[in-house]
CSV table of C-alpha atoms in Angstrom, one decimal:
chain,number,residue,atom,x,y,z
O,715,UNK,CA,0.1,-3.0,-51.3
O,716,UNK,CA,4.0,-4.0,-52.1
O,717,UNK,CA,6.3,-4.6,-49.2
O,718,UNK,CA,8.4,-1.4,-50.1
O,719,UNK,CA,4.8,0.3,-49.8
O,720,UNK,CA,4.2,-1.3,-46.4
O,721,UNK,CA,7.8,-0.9,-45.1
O,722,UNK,CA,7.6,3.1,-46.0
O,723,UNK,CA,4.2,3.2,-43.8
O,724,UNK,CA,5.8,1.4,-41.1
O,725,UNK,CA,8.6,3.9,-40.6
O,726,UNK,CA,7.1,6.8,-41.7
O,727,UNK,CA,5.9,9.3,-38.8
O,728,UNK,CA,2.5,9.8,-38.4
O,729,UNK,CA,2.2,12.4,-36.3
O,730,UNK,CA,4.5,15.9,-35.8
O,731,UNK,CA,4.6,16.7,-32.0
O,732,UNK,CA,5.1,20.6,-31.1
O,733,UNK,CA,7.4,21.7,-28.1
O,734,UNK,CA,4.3,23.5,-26.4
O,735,UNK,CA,2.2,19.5,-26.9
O,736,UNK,CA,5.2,18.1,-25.1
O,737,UNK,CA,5.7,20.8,-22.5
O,738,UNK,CA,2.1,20.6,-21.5
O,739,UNK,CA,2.3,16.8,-21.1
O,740,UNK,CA,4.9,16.8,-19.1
O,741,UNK,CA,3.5,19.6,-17.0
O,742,UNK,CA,0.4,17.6,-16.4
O,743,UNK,CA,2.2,14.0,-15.5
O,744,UNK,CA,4.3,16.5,-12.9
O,745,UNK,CA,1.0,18.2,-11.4
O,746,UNK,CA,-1.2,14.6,-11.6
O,747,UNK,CA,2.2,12.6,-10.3
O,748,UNK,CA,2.7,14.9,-7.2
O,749,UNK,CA,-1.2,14.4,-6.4
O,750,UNK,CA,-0.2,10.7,-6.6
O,751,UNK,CA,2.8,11.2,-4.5
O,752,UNK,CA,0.9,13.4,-1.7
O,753,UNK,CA,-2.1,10.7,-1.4
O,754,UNK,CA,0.5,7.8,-0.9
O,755,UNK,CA,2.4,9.3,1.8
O,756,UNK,CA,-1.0,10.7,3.3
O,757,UNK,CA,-2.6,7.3,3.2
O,758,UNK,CA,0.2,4.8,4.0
O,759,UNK,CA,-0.5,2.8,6.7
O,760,UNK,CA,2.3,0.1,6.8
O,761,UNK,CA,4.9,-0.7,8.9
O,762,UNK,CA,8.0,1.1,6.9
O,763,UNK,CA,7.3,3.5,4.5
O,764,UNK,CA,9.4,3.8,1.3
O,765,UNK,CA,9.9,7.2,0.2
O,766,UNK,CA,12.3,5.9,-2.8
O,767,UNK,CA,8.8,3.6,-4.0
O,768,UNK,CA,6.9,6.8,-3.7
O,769,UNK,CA,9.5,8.5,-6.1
O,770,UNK,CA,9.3,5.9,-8.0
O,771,UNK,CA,5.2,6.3,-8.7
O,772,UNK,CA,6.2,9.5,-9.7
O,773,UNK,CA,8.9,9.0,-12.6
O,774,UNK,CA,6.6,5.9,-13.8
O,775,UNK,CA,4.1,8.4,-14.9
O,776,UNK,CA,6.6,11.1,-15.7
O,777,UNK,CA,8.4,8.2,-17.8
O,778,UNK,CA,4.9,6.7,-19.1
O,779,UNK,CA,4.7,10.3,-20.5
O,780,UNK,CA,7.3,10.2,-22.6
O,781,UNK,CA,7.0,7.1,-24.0
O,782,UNK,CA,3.6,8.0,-24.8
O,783,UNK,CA,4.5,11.0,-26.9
O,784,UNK,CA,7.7,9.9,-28.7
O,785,UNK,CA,5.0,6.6,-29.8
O,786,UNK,CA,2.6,8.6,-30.9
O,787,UNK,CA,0.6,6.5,-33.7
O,788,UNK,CA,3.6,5.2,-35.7
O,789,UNK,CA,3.5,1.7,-35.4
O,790,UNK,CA,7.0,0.9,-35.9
O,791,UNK,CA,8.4,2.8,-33.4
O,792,UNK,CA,5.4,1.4,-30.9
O,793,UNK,CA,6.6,-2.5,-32.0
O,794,UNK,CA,9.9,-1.2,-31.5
O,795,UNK,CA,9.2,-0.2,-28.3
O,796,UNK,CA,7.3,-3.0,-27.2
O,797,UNK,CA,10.2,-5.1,-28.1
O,798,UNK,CA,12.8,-2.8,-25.8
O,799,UNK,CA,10.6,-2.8,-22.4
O,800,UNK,CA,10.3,-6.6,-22.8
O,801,UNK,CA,13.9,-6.8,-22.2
O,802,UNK,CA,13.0,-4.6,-18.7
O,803,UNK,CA,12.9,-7.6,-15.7
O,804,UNK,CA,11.6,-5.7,-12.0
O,805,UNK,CA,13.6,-7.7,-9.5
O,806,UNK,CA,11.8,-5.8,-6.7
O,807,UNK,CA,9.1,-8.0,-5.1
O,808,UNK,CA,5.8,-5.8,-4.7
O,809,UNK,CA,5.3,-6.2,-0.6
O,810,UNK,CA,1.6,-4.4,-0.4
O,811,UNK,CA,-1.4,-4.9,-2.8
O,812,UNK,CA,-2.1,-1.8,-2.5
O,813,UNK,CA,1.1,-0.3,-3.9
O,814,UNK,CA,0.5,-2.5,-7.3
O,815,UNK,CA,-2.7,-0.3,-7.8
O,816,UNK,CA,-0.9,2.5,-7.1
O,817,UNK,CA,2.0,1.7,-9.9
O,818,UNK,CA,-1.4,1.0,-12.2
O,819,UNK,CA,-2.3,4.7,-11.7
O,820,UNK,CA,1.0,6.0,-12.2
O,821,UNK,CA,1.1,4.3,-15.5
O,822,UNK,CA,-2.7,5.4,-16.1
O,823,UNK,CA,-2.0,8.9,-15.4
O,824,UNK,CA,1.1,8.7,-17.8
O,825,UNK,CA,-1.3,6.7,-20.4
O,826,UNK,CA,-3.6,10.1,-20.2
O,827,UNK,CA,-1.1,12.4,-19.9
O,828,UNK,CA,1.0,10.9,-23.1
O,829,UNK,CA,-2.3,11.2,-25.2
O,830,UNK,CA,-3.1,14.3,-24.3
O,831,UNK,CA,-6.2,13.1,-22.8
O,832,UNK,CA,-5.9,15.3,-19.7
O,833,UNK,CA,-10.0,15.5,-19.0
O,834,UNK,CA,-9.6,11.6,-17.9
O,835,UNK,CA,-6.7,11.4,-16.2
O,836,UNK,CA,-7.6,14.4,-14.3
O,837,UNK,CA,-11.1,13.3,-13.4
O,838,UNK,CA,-9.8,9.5,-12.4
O,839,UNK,CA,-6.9,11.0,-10.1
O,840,UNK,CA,-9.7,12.7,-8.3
O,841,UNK,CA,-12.1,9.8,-8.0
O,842,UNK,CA,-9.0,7.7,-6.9
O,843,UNK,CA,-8.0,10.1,-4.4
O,844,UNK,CA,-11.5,10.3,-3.0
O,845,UNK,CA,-11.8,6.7,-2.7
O,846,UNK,CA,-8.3,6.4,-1.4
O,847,UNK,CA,-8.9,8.8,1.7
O,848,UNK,CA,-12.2,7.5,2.0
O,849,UNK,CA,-11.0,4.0,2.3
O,850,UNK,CA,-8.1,4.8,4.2
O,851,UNK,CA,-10.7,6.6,7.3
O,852,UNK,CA,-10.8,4.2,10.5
O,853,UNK,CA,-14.4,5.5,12.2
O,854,UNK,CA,-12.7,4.2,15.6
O,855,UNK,CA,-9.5,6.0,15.0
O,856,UNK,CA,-7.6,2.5,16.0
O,857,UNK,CA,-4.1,1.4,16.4
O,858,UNK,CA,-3.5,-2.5,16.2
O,859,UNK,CA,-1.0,-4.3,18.2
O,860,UNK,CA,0.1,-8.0,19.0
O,861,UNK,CA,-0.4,-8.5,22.4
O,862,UNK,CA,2.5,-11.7,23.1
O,863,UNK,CA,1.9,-13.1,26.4
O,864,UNK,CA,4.5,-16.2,28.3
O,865,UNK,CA,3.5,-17.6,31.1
O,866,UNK,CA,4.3,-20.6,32.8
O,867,UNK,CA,2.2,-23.7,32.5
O,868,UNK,CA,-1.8,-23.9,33.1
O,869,UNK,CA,-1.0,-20.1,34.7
O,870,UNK,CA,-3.7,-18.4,32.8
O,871,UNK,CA,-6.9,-18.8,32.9
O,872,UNK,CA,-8.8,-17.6,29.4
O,873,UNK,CA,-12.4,-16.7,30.6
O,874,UNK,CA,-10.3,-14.3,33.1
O,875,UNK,CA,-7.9,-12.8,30.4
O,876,UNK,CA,-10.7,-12.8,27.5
O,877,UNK,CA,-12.6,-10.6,30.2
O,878,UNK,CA,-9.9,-8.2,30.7
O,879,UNK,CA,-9.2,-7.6,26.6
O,880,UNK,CA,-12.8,-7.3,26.0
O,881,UNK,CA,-13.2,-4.3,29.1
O,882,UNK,CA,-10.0,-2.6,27.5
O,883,UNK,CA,-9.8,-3.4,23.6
O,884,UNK,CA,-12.2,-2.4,20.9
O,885,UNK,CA,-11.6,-6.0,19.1
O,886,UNK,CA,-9.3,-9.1,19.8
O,887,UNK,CA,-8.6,-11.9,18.4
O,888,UNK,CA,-6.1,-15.2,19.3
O,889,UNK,CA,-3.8,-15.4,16.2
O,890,UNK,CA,-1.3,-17.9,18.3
O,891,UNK,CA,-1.3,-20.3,21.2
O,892,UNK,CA,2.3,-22.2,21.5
O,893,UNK,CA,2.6,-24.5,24.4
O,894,UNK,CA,6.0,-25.7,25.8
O,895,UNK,CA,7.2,-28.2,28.1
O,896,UNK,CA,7.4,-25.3,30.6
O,897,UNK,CA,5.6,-22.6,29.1
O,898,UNK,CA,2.7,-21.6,27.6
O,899,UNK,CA,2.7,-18.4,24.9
O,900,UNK,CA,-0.3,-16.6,23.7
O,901,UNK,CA,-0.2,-14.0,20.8
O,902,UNK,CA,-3.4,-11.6,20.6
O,903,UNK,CA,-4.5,-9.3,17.6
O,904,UNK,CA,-5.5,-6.2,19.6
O,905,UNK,CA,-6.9,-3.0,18.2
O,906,UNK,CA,-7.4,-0.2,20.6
O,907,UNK,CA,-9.2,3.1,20.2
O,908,UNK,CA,-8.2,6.5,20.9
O,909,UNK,CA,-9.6,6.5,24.7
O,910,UNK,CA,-8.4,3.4,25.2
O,911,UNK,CA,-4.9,2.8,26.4
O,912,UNK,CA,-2.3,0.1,25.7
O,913,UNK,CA,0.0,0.6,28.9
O,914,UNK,CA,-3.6,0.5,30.6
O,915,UNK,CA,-4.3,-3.3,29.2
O,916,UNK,CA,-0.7,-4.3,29.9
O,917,UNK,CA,-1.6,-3.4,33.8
O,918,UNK,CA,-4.6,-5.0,33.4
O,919,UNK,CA,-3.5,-8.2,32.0
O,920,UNK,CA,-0.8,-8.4,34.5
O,921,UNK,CA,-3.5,-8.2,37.7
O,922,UNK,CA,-5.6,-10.7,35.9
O,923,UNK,CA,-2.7,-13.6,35.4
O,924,UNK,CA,-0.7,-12.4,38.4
O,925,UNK,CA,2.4,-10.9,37.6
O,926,UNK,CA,4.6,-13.5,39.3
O,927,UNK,CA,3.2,-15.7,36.7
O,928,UNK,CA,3.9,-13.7,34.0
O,929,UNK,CA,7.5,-14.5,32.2
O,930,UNK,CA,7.2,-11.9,29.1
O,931,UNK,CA,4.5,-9.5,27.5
O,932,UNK,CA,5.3,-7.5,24.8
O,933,UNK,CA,2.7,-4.9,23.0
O,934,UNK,CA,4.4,-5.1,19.1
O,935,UNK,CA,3.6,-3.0,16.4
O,936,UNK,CA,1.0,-4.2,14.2
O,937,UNK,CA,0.4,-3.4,10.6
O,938,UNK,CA,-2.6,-5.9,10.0
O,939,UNK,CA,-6.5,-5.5,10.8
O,940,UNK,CA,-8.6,-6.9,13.3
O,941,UNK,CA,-11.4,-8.7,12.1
């Protein structure tokens, strides 16, 4: 094969998309992104939730897509396109694992949707929303908090307090003991179910230590698990 041969095959189009192709594609990145979008907002248990990241799931696949369809199978325009999205640099520092799998389905379900392969992206957005809601169920129905305790020096005793979080926690653990020259602070992973009460442990805690002993204790929101 001659290069002028090889060049004509390179930027010749293989493929001849229709308007009705492109028009379903689209339609199924839309209706397979907005699943995506719903199941991230449903399941999100961090501390802020991002409704701008959440969009952005939803153009990646809608933008996936396209790129998909205008590639096709001609292999120059897919080198050339390589080339232009290596120039792309995301400045954005991913804060959750879990939102890096969700970008990979975003760009799965514009993969599927771009190659008309609508059968697999439909069934895998179903299977990952399954195991998404499935994963995201808490059996205990529990809300974690820090439980950050100052007292003076030698003021608390720990078989006393360890008592009191075990009678009015379902789990805790000691993340943190810092002790000062005056003061002693103690940071505890608490997770409580729904019968159990946090203002209920705070009174607890303060009968236990003595609450002219107690300098600070504050219940802080708490996005992590309690193993």
């Amino acid at each position: 094969m001659s290069k002028r041969q090889i060049l004509e095959y390179l930027l010749e189009s293989n493929t001849s998309v229709s308007l009705t192709q492109v028009c379903l594609s689209l339609a199924m990145a839309v209706v397979l992104g907005m699943l995506l979008y719903f199941v991230y907002r449903k399941t999100y248990r961090g501390t802020v939730y991002s409704k701008d990241f959440n969009l952005t799931l939803l153009l990646v696949a809608i933008i996936t897509t396209l790129v998909m369809q205008a590639i096709g199978s001609n292999l120059a325009l897919s080198l050339g396109m390589v080339g232009s999205l290596s120039i792309i640099r995301f400045r954005t520092a991913v804060k959750e694992p879990r939102d890096i799998a969700f970008l990979f389905w975003a760009i799965a379900i514009g993969l599927t949707c771009g190659s008309e392969m609508y059968l697999i992206g439909l069934l895998g957005s179903i299977v990952l929303t399954v195991v998404v809601c499935l994963a995201n169920l808490d059996l205990y129905d529990t809300t974690t908090y820090l439980l950050v305790l100052r007292t003076g020096t030698d003021a608390v005793e720990e078989k006393a307090l360890a008592e009191v979080l075990k009678k009015n926690t379902r789990v805790y653990k000691l993340r943190m003991r810092n002790q000062m020259a005056d003061s002693e602070e103690f940071t505890y992973e608490v997770s409580f179910t729904r019968k159990q009460s946090a203002a209920a442990l705070s009174g607890q805690v303060r009968d236990a230590v003595g609450a002219d002993k107690i300098r600070s204790l504050n219940l802080v929101s708490y996005s992590g698990e309690t193993l």
